[in-house]
Short mmCIF file of C-alpha atoms and ligand atoms in Angstrom, two decimals:
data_model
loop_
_atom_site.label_atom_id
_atom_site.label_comp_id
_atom_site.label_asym_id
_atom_site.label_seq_id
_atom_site.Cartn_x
_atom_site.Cartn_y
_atom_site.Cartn_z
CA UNK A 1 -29.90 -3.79 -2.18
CA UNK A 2 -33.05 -1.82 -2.40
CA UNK A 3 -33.67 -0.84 -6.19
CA UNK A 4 -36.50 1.13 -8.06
CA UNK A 5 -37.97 -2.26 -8.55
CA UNK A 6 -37.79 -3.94 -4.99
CA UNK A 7 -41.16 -4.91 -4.16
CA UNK A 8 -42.52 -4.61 -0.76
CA UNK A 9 -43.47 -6.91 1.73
CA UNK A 10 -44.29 -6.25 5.49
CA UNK A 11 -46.01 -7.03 8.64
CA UNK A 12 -48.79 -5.18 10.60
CA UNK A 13 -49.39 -4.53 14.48
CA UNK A 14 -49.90 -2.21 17.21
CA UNK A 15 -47.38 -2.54 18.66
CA UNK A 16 -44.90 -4.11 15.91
CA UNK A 17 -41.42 -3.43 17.07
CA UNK A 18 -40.91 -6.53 18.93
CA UNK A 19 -42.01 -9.04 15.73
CA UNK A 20 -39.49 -10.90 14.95
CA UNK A 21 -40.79 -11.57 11.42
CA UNK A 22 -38.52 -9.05 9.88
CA UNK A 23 -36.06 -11.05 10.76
CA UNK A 24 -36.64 -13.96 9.76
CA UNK A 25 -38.11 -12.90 6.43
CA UNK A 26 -35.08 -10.76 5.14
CA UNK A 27 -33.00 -13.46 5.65
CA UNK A 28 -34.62 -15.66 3.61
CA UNK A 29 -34.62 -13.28 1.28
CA UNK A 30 -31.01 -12.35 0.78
CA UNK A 31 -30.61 -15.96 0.88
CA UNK A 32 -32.64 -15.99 -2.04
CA UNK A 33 -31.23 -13.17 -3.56
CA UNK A 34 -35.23 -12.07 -4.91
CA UNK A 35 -35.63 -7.94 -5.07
CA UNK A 36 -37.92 -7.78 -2.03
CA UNK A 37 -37.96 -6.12 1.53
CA UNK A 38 -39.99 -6.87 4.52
CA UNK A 39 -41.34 -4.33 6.67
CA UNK A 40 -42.54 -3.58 10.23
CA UNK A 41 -46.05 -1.44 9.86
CA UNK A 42 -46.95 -0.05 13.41
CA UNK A 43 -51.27 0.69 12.77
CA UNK A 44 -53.39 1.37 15.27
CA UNK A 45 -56.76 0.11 15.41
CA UNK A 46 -58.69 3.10 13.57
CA UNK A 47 -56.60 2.94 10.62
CA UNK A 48 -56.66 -0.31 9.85
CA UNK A 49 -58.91 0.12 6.88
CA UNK A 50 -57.16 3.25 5.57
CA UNK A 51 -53.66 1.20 5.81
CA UNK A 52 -54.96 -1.75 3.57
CA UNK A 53 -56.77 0.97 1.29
CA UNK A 54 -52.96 2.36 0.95
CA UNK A 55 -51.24 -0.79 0.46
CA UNK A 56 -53.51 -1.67 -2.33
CA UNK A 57 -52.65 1.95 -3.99
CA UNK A 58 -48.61 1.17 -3.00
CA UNK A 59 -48.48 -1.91 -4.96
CA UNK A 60 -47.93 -4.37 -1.39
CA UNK A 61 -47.54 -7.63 -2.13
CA UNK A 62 -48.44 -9.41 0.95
CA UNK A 63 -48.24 -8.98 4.75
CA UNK A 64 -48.43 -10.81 7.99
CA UNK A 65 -51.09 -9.64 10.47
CA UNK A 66 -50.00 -9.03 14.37
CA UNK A 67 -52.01 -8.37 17.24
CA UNK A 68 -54.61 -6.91 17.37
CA UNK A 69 -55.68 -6.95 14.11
CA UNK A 70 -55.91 -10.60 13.24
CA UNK A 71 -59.56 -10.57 13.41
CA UNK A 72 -60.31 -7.25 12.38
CA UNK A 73 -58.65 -7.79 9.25
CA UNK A 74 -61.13 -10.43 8.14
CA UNK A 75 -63.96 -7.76 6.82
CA UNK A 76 -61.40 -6.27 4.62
CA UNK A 77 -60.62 -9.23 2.56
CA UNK A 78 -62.66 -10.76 -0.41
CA UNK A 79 -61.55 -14.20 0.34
CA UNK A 80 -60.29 -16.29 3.72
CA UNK A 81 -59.64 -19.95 4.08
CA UNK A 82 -61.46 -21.63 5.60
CA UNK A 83 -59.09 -22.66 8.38
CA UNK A 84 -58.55 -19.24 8.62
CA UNK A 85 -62.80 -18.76 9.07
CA UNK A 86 -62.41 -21.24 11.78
CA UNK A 87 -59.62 -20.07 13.48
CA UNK A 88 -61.50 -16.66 13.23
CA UNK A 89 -57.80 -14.69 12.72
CA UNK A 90 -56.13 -14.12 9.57
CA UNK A 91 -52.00 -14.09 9.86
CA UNK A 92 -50.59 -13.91 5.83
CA UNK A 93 -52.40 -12.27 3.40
CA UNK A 94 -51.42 -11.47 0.19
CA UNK A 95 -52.71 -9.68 -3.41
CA UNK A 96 -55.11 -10.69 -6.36
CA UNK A 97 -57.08 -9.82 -8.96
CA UNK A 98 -60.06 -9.37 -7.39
CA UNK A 99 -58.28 -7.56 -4.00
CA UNK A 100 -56.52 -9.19 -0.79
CA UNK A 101 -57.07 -13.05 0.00
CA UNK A 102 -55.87 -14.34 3.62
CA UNK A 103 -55.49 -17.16 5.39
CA UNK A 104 -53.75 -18.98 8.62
CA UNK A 105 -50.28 -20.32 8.63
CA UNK A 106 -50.30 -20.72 12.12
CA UNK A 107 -52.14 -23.84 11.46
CA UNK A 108 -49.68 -24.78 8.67
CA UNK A 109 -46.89 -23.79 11.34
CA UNK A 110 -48.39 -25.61 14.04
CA UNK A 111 -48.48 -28.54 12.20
CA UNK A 112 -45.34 -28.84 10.10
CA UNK A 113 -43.49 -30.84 12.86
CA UNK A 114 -46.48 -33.58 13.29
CA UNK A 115 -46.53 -34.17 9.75
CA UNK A 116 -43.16 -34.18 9.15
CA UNK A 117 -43.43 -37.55 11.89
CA UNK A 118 -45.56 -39.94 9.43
CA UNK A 119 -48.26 -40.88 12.18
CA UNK A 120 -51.43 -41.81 11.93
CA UNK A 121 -53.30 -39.57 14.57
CA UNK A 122 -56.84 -41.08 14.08
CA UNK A 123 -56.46 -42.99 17.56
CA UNK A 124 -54.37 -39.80 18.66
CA UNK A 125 -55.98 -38.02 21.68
CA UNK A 126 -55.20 -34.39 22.28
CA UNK A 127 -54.93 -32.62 25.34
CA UNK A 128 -54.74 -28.43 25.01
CA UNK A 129 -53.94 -26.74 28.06
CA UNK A 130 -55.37 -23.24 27.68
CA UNK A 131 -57.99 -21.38 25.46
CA UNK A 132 -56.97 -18.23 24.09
CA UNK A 133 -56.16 -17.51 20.54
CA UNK A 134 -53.42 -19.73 19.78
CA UNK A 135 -55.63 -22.96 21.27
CA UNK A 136 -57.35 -22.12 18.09
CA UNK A 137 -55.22 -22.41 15.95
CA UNK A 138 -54.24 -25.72 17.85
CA UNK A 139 -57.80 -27.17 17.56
CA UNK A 140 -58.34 -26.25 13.86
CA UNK A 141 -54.37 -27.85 13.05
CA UNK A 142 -55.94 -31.34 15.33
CA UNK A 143 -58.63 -31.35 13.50
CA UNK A 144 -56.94 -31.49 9.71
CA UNK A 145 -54.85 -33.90 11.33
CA UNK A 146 -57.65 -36.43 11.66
CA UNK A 147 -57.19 -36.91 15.94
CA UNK A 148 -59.40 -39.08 17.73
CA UNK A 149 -61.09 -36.09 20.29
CA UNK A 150 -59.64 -32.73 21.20
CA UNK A 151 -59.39 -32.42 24.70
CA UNK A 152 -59.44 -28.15 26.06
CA UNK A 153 -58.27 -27.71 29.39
CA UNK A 154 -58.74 -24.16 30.75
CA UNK A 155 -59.23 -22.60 34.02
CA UNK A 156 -62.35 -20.84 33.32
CA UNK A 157 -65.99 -22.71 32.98
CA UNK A 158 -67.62 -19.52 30.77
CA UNK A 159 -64.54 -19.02 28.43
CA UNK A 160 -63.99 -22.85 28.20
CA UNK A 161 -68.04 -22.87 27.35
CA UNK A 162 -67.86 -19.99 24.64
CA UNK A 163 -64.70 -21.70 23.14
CA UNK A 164 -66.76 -24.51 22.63
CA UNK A 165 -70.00 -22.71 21.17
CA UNK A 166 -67.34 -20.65 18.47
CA UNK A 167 -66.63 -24.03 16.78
CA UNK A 168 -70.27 -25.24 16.49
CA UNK A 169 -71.20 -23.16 12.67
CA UNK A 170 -67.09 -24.79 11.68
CA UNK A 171 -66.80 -26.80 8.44
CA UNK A 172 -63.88 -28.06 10.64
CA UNK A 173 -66.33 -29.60 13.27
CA UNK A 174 -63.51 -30.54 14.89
CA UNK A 175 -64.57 -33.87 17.77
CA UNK A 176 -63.79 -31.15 20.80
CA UNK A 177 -64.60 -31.30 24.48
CA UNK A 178 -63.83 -28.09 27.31
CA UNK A 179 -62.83 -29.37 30.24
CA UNK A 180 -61.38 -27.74 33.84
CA UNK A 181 -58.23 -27.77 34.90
CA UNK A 182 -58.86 -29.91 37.67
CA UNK A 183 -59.99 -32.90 35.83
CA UNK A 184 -56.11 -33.26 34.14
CA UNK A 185 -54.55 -36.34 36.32
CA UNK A 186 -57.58 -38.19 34.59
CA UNK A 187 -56.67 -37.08 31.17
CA UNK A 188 -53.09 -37.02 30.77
CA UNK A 189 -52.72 -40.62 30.89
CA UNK A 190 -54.61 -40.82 27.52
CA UNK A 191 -52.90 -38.19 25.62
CA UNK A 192 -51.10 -39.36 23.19
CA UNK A 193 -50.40 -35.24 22.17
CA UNK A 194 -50.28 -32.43 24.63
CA UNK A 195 -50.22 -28.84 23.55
CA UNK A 196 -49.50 -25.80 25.72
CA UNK A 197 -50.99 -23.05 24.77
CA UNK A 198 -51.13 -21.19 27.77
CA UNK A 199 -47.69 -18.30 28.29
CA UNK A 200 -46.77 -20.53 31.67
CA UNK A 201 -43.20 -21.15 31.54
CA UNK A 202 -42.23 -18.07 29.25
CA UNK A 203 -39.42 -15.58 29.75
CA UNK A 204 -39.01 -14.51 32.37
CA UNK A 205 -40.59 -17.31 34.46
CA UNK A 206 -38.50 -19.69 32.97
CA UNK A 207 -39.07 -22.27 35.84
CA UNK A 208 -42.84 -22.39 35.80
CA UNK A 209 -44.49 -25.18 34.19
CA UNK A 210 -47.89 -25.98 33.37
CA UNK A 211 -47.70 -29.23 34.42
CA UNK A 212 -46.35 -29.92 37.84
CA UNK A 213 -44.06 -32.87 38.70
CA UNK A 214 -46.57 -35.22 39.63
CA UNK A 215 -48.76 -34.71 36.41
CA UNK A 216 -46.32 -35.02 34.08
CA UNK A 217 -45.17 -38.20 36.17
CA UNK A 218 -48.69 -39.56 34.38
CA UNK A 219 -47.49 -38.86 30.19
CA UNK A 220 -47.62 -41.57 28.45
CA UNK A 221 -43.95 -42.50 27.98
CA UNK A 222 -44.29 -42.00 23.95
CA UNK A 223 -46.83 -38.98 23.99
CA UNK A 224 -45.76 -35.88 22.53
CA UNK A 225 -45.13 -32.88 24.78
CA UNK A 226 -45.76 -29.41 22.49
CA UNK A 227 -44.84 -26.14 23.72
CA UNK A 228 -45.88 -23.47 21.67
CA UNK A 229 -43.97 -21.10 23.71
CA UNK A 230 -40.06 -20.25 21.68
CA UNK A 231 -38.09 -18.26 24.63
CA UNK A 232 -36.89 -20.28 26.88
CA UNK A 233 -35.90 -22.93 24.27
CA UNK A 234 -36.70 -25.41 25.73
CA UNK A 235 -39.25 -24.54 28.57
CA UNK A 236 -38.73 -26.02 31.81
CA UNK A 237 -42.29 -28.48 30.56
CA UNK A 238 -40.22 -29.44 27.75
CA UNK A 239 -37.26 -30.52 29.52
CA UNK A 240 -39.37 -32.20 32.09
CA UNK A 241 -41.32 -33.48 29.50
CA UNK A 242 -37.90 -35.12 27.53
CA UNK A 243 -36.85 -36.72 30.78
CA UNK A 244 -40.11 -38.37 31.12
CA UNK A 245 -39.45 -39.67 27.77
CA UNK A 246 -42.00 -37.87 25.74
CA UNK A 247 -40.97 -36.21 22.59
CA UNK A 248 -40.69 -32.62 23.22
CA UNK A 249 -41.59 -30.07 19.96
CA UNK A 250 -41.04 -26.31 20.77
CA UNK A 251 -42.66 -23.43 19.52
CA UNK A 252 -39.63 -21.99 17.37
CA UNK A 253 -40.66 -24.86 14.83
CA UNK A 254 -44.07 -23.73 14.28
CA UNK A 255 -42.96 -19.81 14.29
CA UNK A 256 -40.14 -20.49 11.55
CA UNK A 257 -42.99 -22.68 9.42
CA UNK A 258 -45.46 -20.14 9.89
CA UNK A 259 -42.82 -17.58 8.52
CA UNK A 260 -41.64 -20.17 5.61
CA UNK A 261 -45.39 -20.96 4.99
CA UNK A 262 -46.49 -17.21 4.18
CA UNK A 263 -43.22 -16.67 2.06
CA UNK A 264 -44.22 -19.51 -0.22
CA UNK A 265 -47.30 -17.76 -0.86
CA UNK A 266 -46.01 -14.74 -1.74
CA UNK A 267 -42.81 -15.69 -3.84
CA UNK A 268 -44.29 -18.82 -5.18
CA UNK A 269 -41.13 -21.07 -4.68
CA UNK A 270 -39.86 -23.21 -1.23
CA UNK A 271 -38.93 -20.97 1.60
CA UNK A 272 -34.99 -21.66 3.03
CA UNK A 273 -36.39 -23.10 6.37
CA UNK A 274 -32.69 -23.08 7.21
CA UNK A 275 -31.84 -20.04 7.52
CA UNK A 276 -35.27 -18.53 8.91
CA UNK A 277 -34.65 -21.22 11.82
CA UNK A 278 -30.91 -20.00 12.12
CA UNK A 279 -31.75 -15.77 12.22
CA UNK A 280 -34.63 -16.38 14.66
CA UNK A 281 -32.29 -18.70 16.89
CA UNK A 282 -29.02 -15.47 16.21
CA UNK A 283 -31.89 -12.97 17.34
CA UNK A 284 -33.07 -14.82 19.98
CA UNK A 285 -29.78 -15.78 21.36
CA UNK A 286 -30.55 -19.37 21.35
CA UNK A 287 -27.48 -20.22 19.28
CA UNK A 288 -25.59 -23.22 20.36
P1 LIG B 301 -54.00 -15.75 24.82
O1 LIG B 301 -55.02 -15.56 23.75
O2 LIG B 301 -53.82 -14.70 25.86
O3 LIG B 301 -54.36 -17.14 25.54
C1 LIG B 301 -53.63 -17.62 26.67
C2 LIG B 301 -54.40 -18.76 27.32
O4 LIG B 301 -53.62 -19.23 28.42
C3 LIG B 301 -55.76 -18.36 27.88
O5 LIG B 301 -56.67 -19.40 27.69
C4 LIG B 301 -55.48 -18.19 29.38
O6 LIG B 301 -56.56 -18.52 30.21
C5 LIG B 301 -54.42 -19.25 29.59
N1 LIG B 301 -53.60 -18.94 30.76
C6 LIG B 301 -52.82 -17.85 30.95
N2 LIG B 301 -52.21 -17.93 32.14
C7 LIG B 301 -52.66 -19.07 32.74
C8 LIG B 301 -52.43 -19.69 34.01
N3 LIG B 301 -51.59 -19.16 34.89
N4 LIG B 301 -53.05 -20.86 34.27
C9 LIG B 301 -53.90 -21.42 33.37
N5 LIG B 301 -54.16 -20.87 32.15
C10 LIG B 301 -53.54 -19.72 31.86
O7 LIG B 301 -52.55 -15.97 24.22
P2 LIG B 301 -52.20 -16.69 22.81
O8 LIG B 301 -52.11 -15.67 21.75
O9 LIG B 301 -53.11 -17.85 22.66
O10 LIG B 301 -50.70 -17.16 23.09
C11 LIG B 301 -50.44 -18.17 24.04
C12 LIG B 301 -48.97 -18.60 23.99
O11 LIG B 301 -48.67 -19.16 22.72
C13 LIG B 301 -47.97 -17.45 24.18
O12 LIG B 301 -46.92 -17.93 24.99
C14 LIG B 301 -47.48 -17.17 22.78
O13 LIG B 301 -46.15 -16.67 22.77
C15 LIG B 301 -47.51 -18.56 22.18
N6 LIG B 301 -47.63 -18.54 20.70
C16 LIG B 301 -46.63 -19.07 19.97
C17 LIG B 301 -46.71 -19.09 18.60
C18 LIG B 301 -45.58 -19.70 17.80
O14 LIG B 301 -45.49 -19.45 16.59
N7 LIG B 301 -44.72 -20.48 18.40
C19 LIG B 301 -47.84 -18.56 17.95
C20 LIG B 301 -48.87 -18.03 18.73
C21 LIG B 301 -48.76 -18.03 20.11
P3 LIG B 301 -57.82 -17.53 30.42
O15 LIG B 301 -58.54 -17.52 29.11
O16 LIG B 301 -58.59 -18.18 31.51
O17 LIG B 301 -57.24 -16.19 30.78
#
């Protein structure tokens, strides 16, 4: 029930409507039972700083960032993590003293399922197909985790090339290498972890993959096989991926710990991981 005292919560985009964040957060919590509410915020570009200027004077207690403000957010804030410097894009950010602090959980998110495995990665080799804003994200979660070299695979030399230069002034200095596309039958044998990044294989082209029969025919029969995509669930690379014998991760994980992992910065106490995972799956129809 909303009260005099409920405090506010929310998320910010352009568009919003299709975040699924709401969701997920307001069911954790009711499960919780704590007097807050979580918010879609539809901003468009140009009022960006005036909406953060009004959250401050509303009291706000934290928000999630949406495209396409995850980077423009960053000048607003008086401090960022430094994962969240190297990632350049800020998802959760939330109130102090001193004004609004931000940081990544996508990184957090990414990696909750790896570290809930109990590896050691340092002889780990990662392969990342694709180079957009989540393969950041990827590379900067790789790079905490200690892996031997960070393989990018993209499909463009100049964006594969500037991807590379971004990460050269990173504390990360993560051990990263661009590569083509073409060169992959030489590198998937020696992945031990291989991340899609890229949207091949999402709804509604539930039968592409970005790894065609022959490829994947190459995994190493223990490798992990990491789709960040969460509709289909699994994606057709996922289910070829299983069959190969590779352990398949999907991207609902690292959305529900991304959620869980800005909730527990804002409330301060473990988010119910539960029941985040179980509205997203009701929402998304993935229910079984
Ligand atoms: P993005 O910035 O647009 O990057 C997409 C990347 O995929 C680009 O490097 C692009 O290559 C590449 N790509 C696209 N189509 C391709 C094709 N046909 N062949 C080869 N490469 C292709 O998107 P993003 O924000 O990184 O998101 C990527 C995916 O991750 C989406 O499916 C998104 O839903 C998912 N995601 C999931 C989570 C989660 O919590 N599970 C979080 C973030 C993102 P070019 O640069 O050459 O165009």
């Amino acid at each position: 029930m909303i009260t005099g005292a409920t405090q506010l919560l929310g998320v910010i985009g352009h568009p919003v409507e299709h975040s699924l964040s709401p969701i997920m957060h307001n069911a954790a919590i009711a499960q919780l039972g704590v007097n807050y509410v979580y918010l879609p915020f539809p901003i468009e570009p140009d009022q960006l700083e005036t909406a953060i200027a009004g959250f401050s004077a509303i009291g706000l207690r934290g928000f999630n960032i949406t495209l396409p403000h995850k980077q423009a957010i960053i000048p607003l804030l008086t401090e960022v993590s430094e994962a969240a410097q190297a990632v350049g894009a800020v998802n959760t950010v939330w109130r102090t003293d001193a004004g609004w602090s931000g940081c990544n959980t996508d990184v957090t998110g990414f990696l909750a399922p790896l570290k809930s495995m109990d590896r050691d990665w340092s002889q780990t080799i990662v392969l990342v197909l694709g180079n957009g804003g989540a393969a950041r994200a990827v590379v900067a979660g790789c790079s905490q985790l200690g892996c031997a070299a960070i393989w990018v695979v993209g499909r463009n030399q100049a964006k594969l090339e500037a991807f590379q230069q971004s990460w050269l002034a990173s504390p990360l200095q993560p051990k990263l290498s661009v590569h083509l596309w073409d060169t992959l039958s030489e590198r998937i044998p020696q992945a031990g972890l291989i991340v899609n990044t890229t949207p091949i294989g999402m709804h509604p082209h539930i039968d592409a993959s970005p790894l065609g029969p022959s490829l994947l025919a190459q995994m190493q029969p223990a490798a992990i096989a990491y789709d960040l995509i969460y509709t289909p669930n699994p994606t057709q690379f996922l289910r070829q991926a299983d069959a190969q014998g590779a352990i398949p991760i999907d991207g609902l994980e690292m959305l529900v710990r991304q959620g869980a992992a800005a909730l527990e910065i804002w409330l301060q106490r473990s988010a119910p991981v539960d029941i985040m995972r179980r509205s997203l799956k009701q929402q998304l129809g993935l229910d079984s």
